[in-house]
Tab-separated table of C-alpha atoms in Angstrom:
chain	number	residue	atom	x	y	z
A	5	MET	CA	-11.076	-15.366	32.218
A	6	SER	CA	-11.542	-14.564	28.561
A	7	SER	CA	-13.663	-17.636	28.154
A	8	THR	CA	-16.650	-16.127	29.907
A	9	THR	CA	-18.233	-13.895	27.317
A	10	ALA	CA	-21.739	-12.816	26.618
A	11	ASP	CA	-21.366	-14.178	23.127
A	12	ALA	CA	-23.453	-17.303	22.963
A	13	HIS	CA	-21.500	-20.419	22.158
A	14	ALA	CA	-24.334	-22.851	22.379
A	15	GLY	CA	-22.899	-25.985	20.926
A	16	GLY	CA	-21.106	-27.755	18.158
A	17	HIS	CA	-17.969	-28.497	20.139
A	18	GLY	CA	-19.415	-31.322	22.059
A	19	HIS	CA	-16.461	-33.067	23.643
A	20	GLY	CA	-16.835	-32.186	27.289
A	21	HIS	CA	-13.556	-30.279	27.740
A	22	ASP	CA	-13.467	-27.321	30.040
A	23	HIS	CA	-11.339	-25.238	27.685
A	24	PRO	CA	-12.802	-22.246	25.859
A	25	LYS	CA	-14.619	-23.090	22.650
A	26	HIS	CA	-12.197	-21.271	20.368
A	27	LEU	CA	-9.016	-22.540	21.998
A	28	ALA	CA	-7.170	-25.030	19.828
A	29	HIS	CA	-5.817	-28.081	21.615
A	30	HIS	CA	-2.168	-27.229	21.123
A	31	PHE	CA	-2.434	-23.911	22.984
A	32	GLU	CA	-2.573	-23.418	26.740
A	33	THR	CA	-4.564	-20.201	26.786
A	34	LEU	CA	-6.448	-17.914	24.416
A	35	GLU	CA	-3.780	-15.270	25.005
A	36	GLN	CA	-1.082	-17.667	23.845
A	37	GLN	CA	-3.136	-18.649	20.808
A	38	TYR	CA	-3.786	-15.012	19.871
A	39	GLY	CA	-0.156	-14.039	20.491
A	40	SER	CA	1.063	-16.838	18.221
A	41	GLY	CA	-1.253	-15.747	15.447
A	42	LYS	CA	-0.078	-12.187	15.829
A	43	LEU	CA	3.562	-13.177	15.686
A	44	GLY	CA	2.776	-15.211	12.578
A	45	ILE	CA	1.027	-12.405	10.711
A	46	TRP	CA	3.725	-9.862	11.584
A	47	THR	CA	6.403	-12.239	10.358
A	48	PHE	CA	4.413	-12.582	7.140
A	49	LEU	CA	4.160	-8.789	6.853
A	50	LEU	CA	7.946	-8.627	7.227
A	51	THR	CA	8.338	-10.900	4.206
A	52	GLU	CA	5.831	-8.728	2.339
A	53	VAL	CA	7.880	-5.596	3.009
A	54	LEU	CA	10.997	-7.351	1.731
A	55	PHE	CA	9.042	-8.671	-1.274
A	56	PHE	CA	8.014	-5.156	-2.294
A	57	SER	CA	11.419	-3.732	-1.421
A	58	ALA	CA	12.971	-5.290	-4.533
A	59	LEU	CA	10.736	-3.103	-6.701
A	60	PHE	CA	11.276	-0.060	-4.495
A	61	VAL	CA	15.028	-0.551	-4.851
A	62	ALA	CA	14.632	-0.852	-8.637
A	63	TYR	CA	12.616	2.371	-8.563
A	64	THR	CA	15.262	4.178	-6.511
A	65	MET	CA	18.142	2.982	-8.650
A	66	TYR	CA	16.544	4.016	-11.925
A	67	ARG	CA	15.276	7.319	-10.564
A	68	ALA	CA	18.725	8.131	-9.203
A	69	GLN	CA	20.229	7.241	-12.556
A	70	TYR	CA	17.685	9.040	-14.761
A	71	PRO	CA	15.900	11.675	-12.639
A	72	GLU	CA	14.869	13.686	-15.717
A	73	VAL	CA	13.200	10.618	-17.281
A	74	PHE	CA	11.110	10.040	-14.154
A	75	GLN	CA	10.215	13.692	-13.888
A	76	PHE	CA	9.066	13.809	-17.499
A	77	ALA	CA	7.198	10.483	-17.552
A	78	SER	CA	5.406	11.140	-14.263
A	79	GLN	CA	3.326	13.887	-15.871
A	80	TYR	CA	1.439	11.188	-17.789
A	81	LEU	CA	-0.039	9.904	-14.518
A	82	ASP	CA	-3.282	11.473	-13.320
A	83	THR	CA	-2.539	12.967	-9.898
A	84	ASN	CA	-6.245	13.438	-9.137
A	85	LEU	CA	-7.066	9.774	-9.695
A	86	GLY	CA	-4.039	8.786	-7.602
A	87	ALA	CA	-5.098	11.097	-4.776
A	88	ILE	CA	-8.688	9.811	-4.861
A	89	ASN	CA	-7.397	6.248	-4.703
A	90	THR	CA	-5.231	7.197	-1.724
A	91	ILE	CA	-8.265	8.551	0.143
A	92	VAL	CA	-10.298	5.459	-0.826
A	93	LEU	CA	-7.624	3.159	0.607
A	94	LEU	CA	-7.239	5.280	3.753
A	95	PHE	CA	-10.989	5.089	4.307
A	96	SER	CA	-10.897	1.316	3.838
A	97	SER	CA	-8.162	1.181	6.464
A	98	LEU	CA	-10.430	3.086	8.825
A	99	THR	CA	-13.347	0.697	8.235
A	100	VAL	CA	-11.126	-2.345	8.740
A	101	ALA	CA	-9.693	-0.929	11.982
A	102	TRP	CA	-13.246	-0.144	13.062
A	103	GLY	CA	-14.247	-3.698	12.138
A	104	VAL	CA	-11.546	-5.126	14.392
A	105	ARG	CA	-12.988	-3.026	17.197
A	106	ASN	CA	-16.486	-4.338	16.351
A	107	ALA	CA	-15.246	-7.926	16.481
A	108	MET	CA	-13.569	-7.326	19.850
A	109	LEU	CA	-16.800	-5.913	21.245
A	110	GLY	CA	-19.045	-8.540	19.648
A	111	GLN	CA	-20.895	-5.991	17.469
A	112	HIS	CA	-21.844	-8.392	14.682
A	113	LYS	CA	-23.935	-6.072	12.559
A	114	MET	CA	-21.428	-3.202	12.541
A	115	LEU	CA	-18.648	-5.667	11.776
A	116	CYS	CA	-20.506	-6.866	8.670
A	117	ILE	CA	-21.205	-3.270	7.598
A	118	ASN	CA	-17.558	-2.280	8.018
A	119	LEU	CA	-16.297	-5.332	6.128
A	120	LEU	CA	-18.763	-4.540	3.329
A	121	LEU	CA	-17.578	-0.917	3.225
A	122	THR	CA	-13.974	-2.100	3.050
A	123	LEU	CA	-14.833	-4.439	0.196
A	124	ALA	CA	-16.617	-1.610	-1.615
A	125	CYS	CA	-13.534	0.614	-1.213
A	126	ALA	CA	-11.300	-2.153	-2.527
A	127	GLY	CA	-13.596	-2.526	-5.541
A	128	GLY	CA	-13.564	1.240	-6.051
A	129	PHE	CA	-9.788	1.286	-5.895
A	130	MET	CA	-9.531	-1.436	-8.534
A	131	GLY	CA	-12.105	0.352	-10.671
A	132	ILE	CA	-10.087	3.574	-10.678
A	133	LYS	CA	-6.947	1.536	-11.324
A	134	TYR	CA	-8.707	-0.033	-14.307
A	135	VAL	CA	-9.535	3.419	-15.692
A	136	GLU	CA	-5.907	4.483	-15.287
A	137	TYR	CA	-4.534	1.310	-16.862
A	138	SER	CA	-6.869	1.395	-19.852
A	139	HIS	CA	-5.875	5.028	-20.455
A	140	LYS	CA	-2.261	4.008	-20.575
A	141	PHE	CA	-2.898	1.089	-22.887
A	142	HIS	CA	-4.934	3.358	-25.105
A	143	GLU	CA	-2.295	6.052	-25.233
A	144	GLY	CA	0.632	3.697	-25.397
A	145	THR	CA	2.392	4.927	-22.276
A	146	LEU	CA	3.662	1.439	-21.625
A	147	TRP	CA	6.790	-0.365	-20.562
A	148	GLY	CA	9.996	-0.824	-22.472
A	149	GLY	CA	10.035	-0.099	-26.213
A	150	HIS	CA	6.208	0.058	-26.323
A	151	VAL	CA	6.347	3.592	-24.986
A	152	ASP	CA	7.532	4.822	-28.357
A	153	SER	CA	4.036	4.496	-29.780
A	154	ILE	CA	2.885	7.640	-27.959
A	155	PHE	CA	4.942	9.648	-30.387
A	156	LYS	CA	3.116	8.204	-33.344
A	157	ALA	CA	-0.381	8.318	-31.915
A	158	ASP	CA	-3.204	9.776	-33.966
A	159	PRO	CA	-4.123	13.136	-32.360
A	160	ALA	CA	-7.789	12.071	-32.402
A	161	ASP	CA	-6.895	9.211	-30.091
A	162	ILE	CA	-5.214	11.438	-27.584
A	163	SER	CA	-7.291	12.372	-24.582
A	164	GLU	CA	-7.803	15.851	-23.230
A	165	THR	CA	-5.599	15.122	-20.220
A	166	MET	CA	-2.743	14.335	-22.558
A	167	LYS	CA	-3.356	17.476	-24.584
A	168	GLU	CA	-3.259	19.530	-21.419
A	169	HIS	CA	0.480	19.070	-21.392
A	170	SER	CA	0.152	21.366	-24.360
A	171	HIS	CA	3.603	22.779	-24.217
A	172	ALA	CA	4.703	19.360	-25.340
A	173	TRP	CA	2.148	18.808	-28.137
A	174	ASN	CA	2.074	20.480	-31.522
A	175	GLY	CA	-0.699	20.494	-34.147
A	176	ASP	CA	0.484	17.252	-35.689
A	177	GLY	CA	-0.028	15.382	-32.452
A	178	GLU	CA	3.645	15.069	-31.813
A	179	LEU	CA	5.353	15.792	-28.558
A	180	VAL	CA	7.571	18.631	-29.609
A	181	ALA	CA	9.615	18.587	-26.495
A	182	VAL	CA	10.124	14.886	-26.782
A	183	LYS	CA	10.999	15.029	-30.452
A	184	ASP	CA	13.866	17.295	-29.632
A	185	LEU	CA	15.028	15.021	-26.909
A	186	ASP	CA	17.904	12.661	-27.082
A	187	PRO	CA	16.684	9.369	-28.638
A	188	VAL	CA	18.157	7.430	-25.748
A	189	PHE	CA	16.034	9.523	-23.409
A	190	ARG	CA	12.939	8.584	-25.400
A	191	GLN	CA	13.794	4.939	-25.126
A	192	ARG	CA	14.243	5.290	-21.399
A	193	LEU	CA	10.738	6.657	-20.839
A	194	GLY	CA	9.593	3.050	-20.999
A	195	LEU	CA	11.684	2.385	-17.925
A	196	PHE	CA	9.455	4.569	-15.801
A	197	PHE	CA	6.315	2.828	-17.031
A	198	ALA	CA	7.870	-0.592	-16.501
A	199	VAL	CA	8.511	0.338	-12.874
A	200	TYR	CA	5.048	1.903	-12.634
A	201	PHE	CA	3.249	-1.183	-13.942
A	202	CYS	CA	5.299	-3.596	-11.822
A	203	LEU	CA	4.775	-1.640	-8.598
A	204	THR	CA	1.098	-0.808	-9.063
A	205	GLY	CA	0.450	-4.236	-10.596
A	206	LEU	CA	1.926	-6.121	-7.649
A	207	HIS	CA	0.045	-3.798	-5.325
A	208	GLY	CA	-3.164	-4.401	-7.292
A	209	ILE	CA	-2.708	-8.172	-6.959
A	210	HIS	CA	-2.451	-7.644	-3.210
A	211	VAL	CA	-5.704	-5.665	-3.253
A	212	LEU	CA	-7.407	-8.524	-5.139
A	213	ILE	CA	-6.104	-11.089	-2.620
A	214	GLY	CA	-7.305	-8.751	0.139
A	215	MET	CA	-10.773	-8.722	-1.434
A	216	ILE	CA	-10.908	-12.524	-1.384
A	217	LEU	CA	-9.784	-12.439	2.255
A	218	LEU	CA	-12.376	-9.793	3.160
A	219	THR	CA	-15.156	-11.776	1.459
A	220	TRP	CA	-14.205	-14.856	3.478
A	221	LEU	CA	-14.164	-12.813	6.683
A	222	LEU	CA	-17.526	-11.241	5.807
A	223	LEU	CA	-19.118	-14.663	5.248
A	224	ARG	CA	-17.827	-15.798	8.648
A	225	ALA	CA	-18.903	-12.545	10.293
A	226	MET	CA	-22.415	-13.018	8.919
A	227	LYS	CA	-22.532	-16.336	10.784
A	228	LYS	CA	-21.561	-14.403	13.930
A	229	GLU	CA	-18.366	-16.376	14.313
A	230	PHE	CA	-16.381	-13.553	15.875
A	231	GLY	CA	-16.539	-12.226	19.396
A	232	PRO	CA	-14.500	-10.817	22.280
A	233	ASP	CA	-12.446	-14.000	22.705
A	234	HIS	CA	-12.332	-14.883	19.034
A	235	PHE	CA	-11.397	-12.049	16.688
A	236	GLY	CA	-7.949	-13.207	15.539
A	237	ALA	CA	-8.904	-13.756	11.890
A	238	ILE	CA	-10.425	-10.265	11.606
A	239	ASP	CA	-7.414	-8.730	13.316
A	240	PHE	CA	-4.864	-10.534	11.135
A	241	GLY	CA	-6.796	-9.962	7.915
A	242	GLY	CA	-6.992	-6.302	8.921
A	243	LEU	CA	-3.236	-6.128	9.475
A	244	TYR	CA	-2.679	-7.457	5.959
A	245	TRP	CA	-5.077	-4.854	4.588
A	246	HIS	CA	-3.248	-2.066	6.436
A	247	LEU	CA	0.024	-3.201	4.882
A	248	VAL	CA	-1.524	-2.887	1.417
A	249	ASP	CA	-2.479	0.657	2.446
A	250	LEU	CA	1.037	1.332	3.770
A	251	ILE	CA	2.602	0.334	0.451
A	252	TRP	CA	0.253	2.679	-1.406
A	253	ILE	CA	1.085	5.548	0.978
A	254	PHE	CA	4.626	5.376	-0.407
A	255	LEU	CA	3.712	4.514	-4.000
A	256	PHE	CA	1.499	7.559	-4.437
A	257	PRO	CA	4.090	10.321	-3.904
A	258	LEU	CA	6.875	8.278	-5.532
A	259	LEU	CA	4.995	7.739	-8.797
A	260	TYR	CA	2.437	10.535	-9.091
A	261	LEU	CA	4.093	13.484	-7.392
A	262	ILE	CA	7.423	13.926	-9.131
A	263	SER	CA	7.644	17.629	-9.785
B	3	MET	CA	-13.567	2.193	26.477
B	4	ALA	CA	-16.462	1.826	28.847
B	5	ASP	CA	-18.074	-0.602	26.441
B	6	SER	CA	-15.212	-3.065	26.620
B	7	SER	CA	-16.386	-6.545	27.363
B	8	HIS	CA	-13.705	-6.866	30.018
B	9	ASN	CA	-14.123	-4.931	33.180
B	10	HIS	CA	-10.502	-4.838	34.189
B	11	ASP	CA	-8.071	-2.149	33.145
B	12	ALA	CA	-7.480	-2.566	29.423
B	13	HIS	CA	-3.748	-2.263	29.892
B	14	ASP	CA	-3.482	-5.388	31.999
B	15	ASP	CA	-1.221	-7.712	30.090
B	16	HIS	CA	-3.669	-10.614	30.162
B	17	GLY	CA	-6.517	-8.904	28.329
B	18	LEU	CA	-7.192	-10.385	24.921
B	19	ALA	CA	-9.260	-7.611	23.395
B	20	HIS	CA	-8.030	-4.043	23.272
B	21	PRO	CA	-10.496	-2.050	21.196
B	22	VAL	CA	-9.080	1.227	19.914
B	23	PRO	CA	-11.390	4.142	20.816
B	24	LEU	CA	-13.565	5.183	17.886
B	25	LYS	CA	-12.655	8.850	18.322
B	26	LEU	CA	-8.976	8.001	17.926
B	27	LEU	CA	-9.645	5.949	14.777
B	28	PHE	CA	-11.482	8.838	13.168
B	29	ALA	CA	-8.870	11.372	14.307
B	30	VAL	CA	-6.171	9.252	12.657
B	31	PHE	CA	-8.212	8.921	9.458
B	32	PHE	CA	-8.761	12.669	9.136
B	33	THR	CA	-5.099	13.364	9.899
B	34	LEU	CA	-4.144	10.916	7.143
B	35	VAL	CA	-6.490	12.636	4.679
B	36	GLY	CA	-5.034	16.014	5.699
B	37	LEU	CA	-1.489	14.759	5.144
B	38	THR	CA	-2.502	13.370	1.731
B	39	ILE	CA	-3.829	16.787	0.686
B	40	LEU	CA	-0.660	18.379	2.046
B	41	THR	CA	1.575	16.064	0.041
B	42	VAL	CA	-0.414	16.773	-3.158
B	43	ILE	CA	-0.060	20.530	-2.593
B	44	THR	CA	3.644	20.416	-1.735
B	45	GLY	CA	4.133	18.036	-4.670
B	46	GLN	CA	3.116	20.810	-7.036
B	47	MET	CA	5.649	23.215	-5.579
B	48	THR	CA	9.385	23.059	-5.876
B	49	PHE	CA	11.715	23.129	-2.905
B	50	ALA	CA	15.178	23.188	-4.444
B	51	GLY	CA	16.054	19.530	-4.190
B	52	PHE	CA	14.034	18.780	-1.071
B	53	ASP	CA	10.830	17.706	-2.870
B	54	LEU	CA	11.461	13.990	-2.580
B	55	ALA	CA	12.686	14.278	1.012
B	56	LEU	CA	9.590	16.242	2.012
B	57	ALA	CA	7.237	13.775	0.278
B	58	MET	CA	8.984	10.896	2.038
B	59	VAL	CA	8.787	12.622	5.432
B	60	ILE	CA	5.019	13.098	4.988
B	61	ALA	CA	4.601	9.491	3.792
B	62	THR	CA	6.593	8.227	6.772
B	63	CYS	CA	4.389	10.233	9.145
B	64	LYS	CA	1.319	8.667	7.546
B	65	ALA	CA	2.832	5.183	7.723
B	66	THR	CA	3.738	5.687	11.395
B	67	LEU	CA	0.165	6.678	12.228
B	68	VAL	CA	-1.221	3.630	10.414
B	69	CYS	CA	1.254	1.330	12.193
B	70	LEU	CA	0.772	2.729	15.686
B	71	ILE	CA	-3.016	3.130	15.751
B	72	PHE	CA	-4.673	1.197	12.897
B	73	MET	CA	-2.274	-1.729	13.251
B	74	HIS	CA	-2.261	-1.141	17.036
B	75	LEU	CA	1.487	-1.528	17.461
B	76	LYS	CA	1.164	1.139	20.146
B	77	TYR	CA	-0.740	-1.321	22.330
B	78	ASP	CA	1.079	-4.503	21.322
B	79	LYS	CA	4.208	-6.162	22.608
B	80	PRO	CA	7.249	-4.134	21.457
B	81	PHE	CA	8.622	-7.273	19.826
B	82	LEU	CA	6.039	-7.048	17.017
B	83	GLY	CA	7.049	-3.470	16.267
B	84	MET	CA	10.674	-4.571	16.288
B	85	ILE	CA	9.936	-7.217	13.640
B	86	PHE	CA	8.512	-4.499	11.436
B	87	LEU	CA	11.372	-2.074	12.089
B	88	PHE	CA	13.847	-4.817	11.249
B	89	SER	CA	12.186	-5.321	7.873
B	90	VAL	CA	12.552	-1.587	7.205
B	91	LEU	CA	16.174	-1.701	8.366
B	92	PHE	CA	16.932	-4.498	5.930
B	93	VAL	CA	15.262	-2.594	3.100
B	94	GLY	CA	17.680	0.228	3.938
B	95	LEU	CA	20.630	-2.158	3.772
B	96	PHE	CA	19.338	-3.588	0.482
B	97	LEU	CA	19.132	-0.077	-0.943
B	98	ALA	CA	22.531	1.005	0.360
B	99	PHE	CA	24.421	-2.020	-0.929
B	100	THR	CA	22.726	-1.849	-4.329
B	101	PHE	CA	23.703	1.816	-4.581
B	102	LEU	CA	27.322	1.056	-3.799
B	103	ASP	CA	27.389	-1.650	-6.410
B	104	SER	CA	25.592	0.228	-9.184
B	105	ASN	CA	28.057	3.085	-9.310
B	106	GLU	CA	30.772	0.515	-9.768
B	107	TYR	CA	29.464	-0.434	-13.210
B	108	ASN	CA	28.085	2.889	-14.407
B	109	ALA	CA	30.868	3.631	-16.855
B	110	ASP	CA	30.543	0.216	-18.507
B	111	ILE	CA	26.756	0.465	-18.770
B	112	ASN	CA	26.828	3.918	-20.315
B	113	ALA	CA	29.442	2.846	-22.830
B	114	TRP	CA	27.340	-0.165	-23.788
B	115	VAL	CA	24.197	1.947	-24.164
B	116	ARG	CA	25.960	4.414	-26.450
B	117	ASP	CA	27.300	1.610	-28.634
B	118	ASN	CA	24.352	-0.752	-28.785
B	119	MET	CA	21.059	0.996	-28.157
B	120	THR	CA	18.956	1.204	-31.288
B	121	ILE	CA	15.973	3.477	-31.539
B	122	SER	CA	12.880	2.253	-33.295
B	123	GLN	CA	11.277	4.764	-35.617
C-alpha cells in the first residue's frame, strides 16, 4: 500500500520488478525495511549513550570527591553563552523534527529549508563554542597543571568577564581567594577543566559529524530523493541529531550551573 | 494530520509515515525553551543541597519531551523505547559500581596526594 504515492518515481530502477522503488531486495516490505533501519539507529544511539556515560561517570566521581573545586571552577564558564547554545540546539532539534515531517509528507522545499536551518544552528553552536574555547585558551583556564597559569596572568590580558568575579581579583591581577586556598585545591582546578574539555569536546565532535550528515541529507533532499515511502535516512539522521541535543541538555546544567 | 499522504487512521500499525503535528512540535520547542530559562534561574538560587537534584529533574523532563515527541518514541514500537531505557539503566549501574569502588581506595589516594603532589609556582 505504501508503494502508491504521489511522489513521482519515473525511472532509473529499470528491472521490471513489481516491488516498490525504494525497497531493497532483502526486505519483504517497506515497513520491514523501515523497522530494521529504526532498530539499527536506536541500537547505535544506545552505544552512544554508553560512550558518553564514561565521561559522565568521571564527572560524577570527581564532583562527588571535590564539590568545592567544581563549584569554584564553574564560575569561569559563561552561563549566558551556554544558555544561548542550549536554545540554538533546541531550535535545531525543532527544525530537524519538522524536516522529518516534511519528508514524510513529500514537502521537498520545506525539507531543504529545515535542513539548512539545522545546519545554520549547528554552525552557530560551533561558533559560540569556538568563542568560549578561545577565551579559555587565552585566560589559561585549561586542563591539568595548565590551569595554574591563570594565577600568573597579566591583568591586561584578563577579560571583563573574568574581572567581574571581582571578589576574587585584587589590583595585582591575582585571585586573592585562590591565593589563600590550599595549593592542592589550586592544582585540582585543572580537573574540572579537563572534564569540561573532554565532555564538550566529544560533544562538539558529534556536532561536526552531524553537520556532515546534515549536508549529505540536504544534497539528497535537493534532488527530491525523499518522500512518504522513503524518509528513513532523514528520520535516522534526525534521531542522531536529537541525541546530540539530549547530551547537551544534561551537559549545560552540569557544567555551567553549579551554584 | 489531514494532510497525511495516507488516508487510513495514522495509528494503524502498517502505516509507514506518522508525521507529528506541527502544533505539537512547536509546543514542545517552547516548553523546552521555558524549562531552559527555568533551570538558569533556579541555577542562580540555592536550595540547601537540592540544587543538583532540581537541575537534573528539569533536564530529565526536557530529555523526556525530546525522546517522546521529537524522537517520536511515543508513536513507535515500545521495544525501541526499551532499548533506550536499558542504556540509561546501564549508565546507572556503571555509576553505582564505580561509586562503590572509589570509596574503597579513597584513603590510599588521599595519602598519596599529600605525599607526592608538587605544586608548580
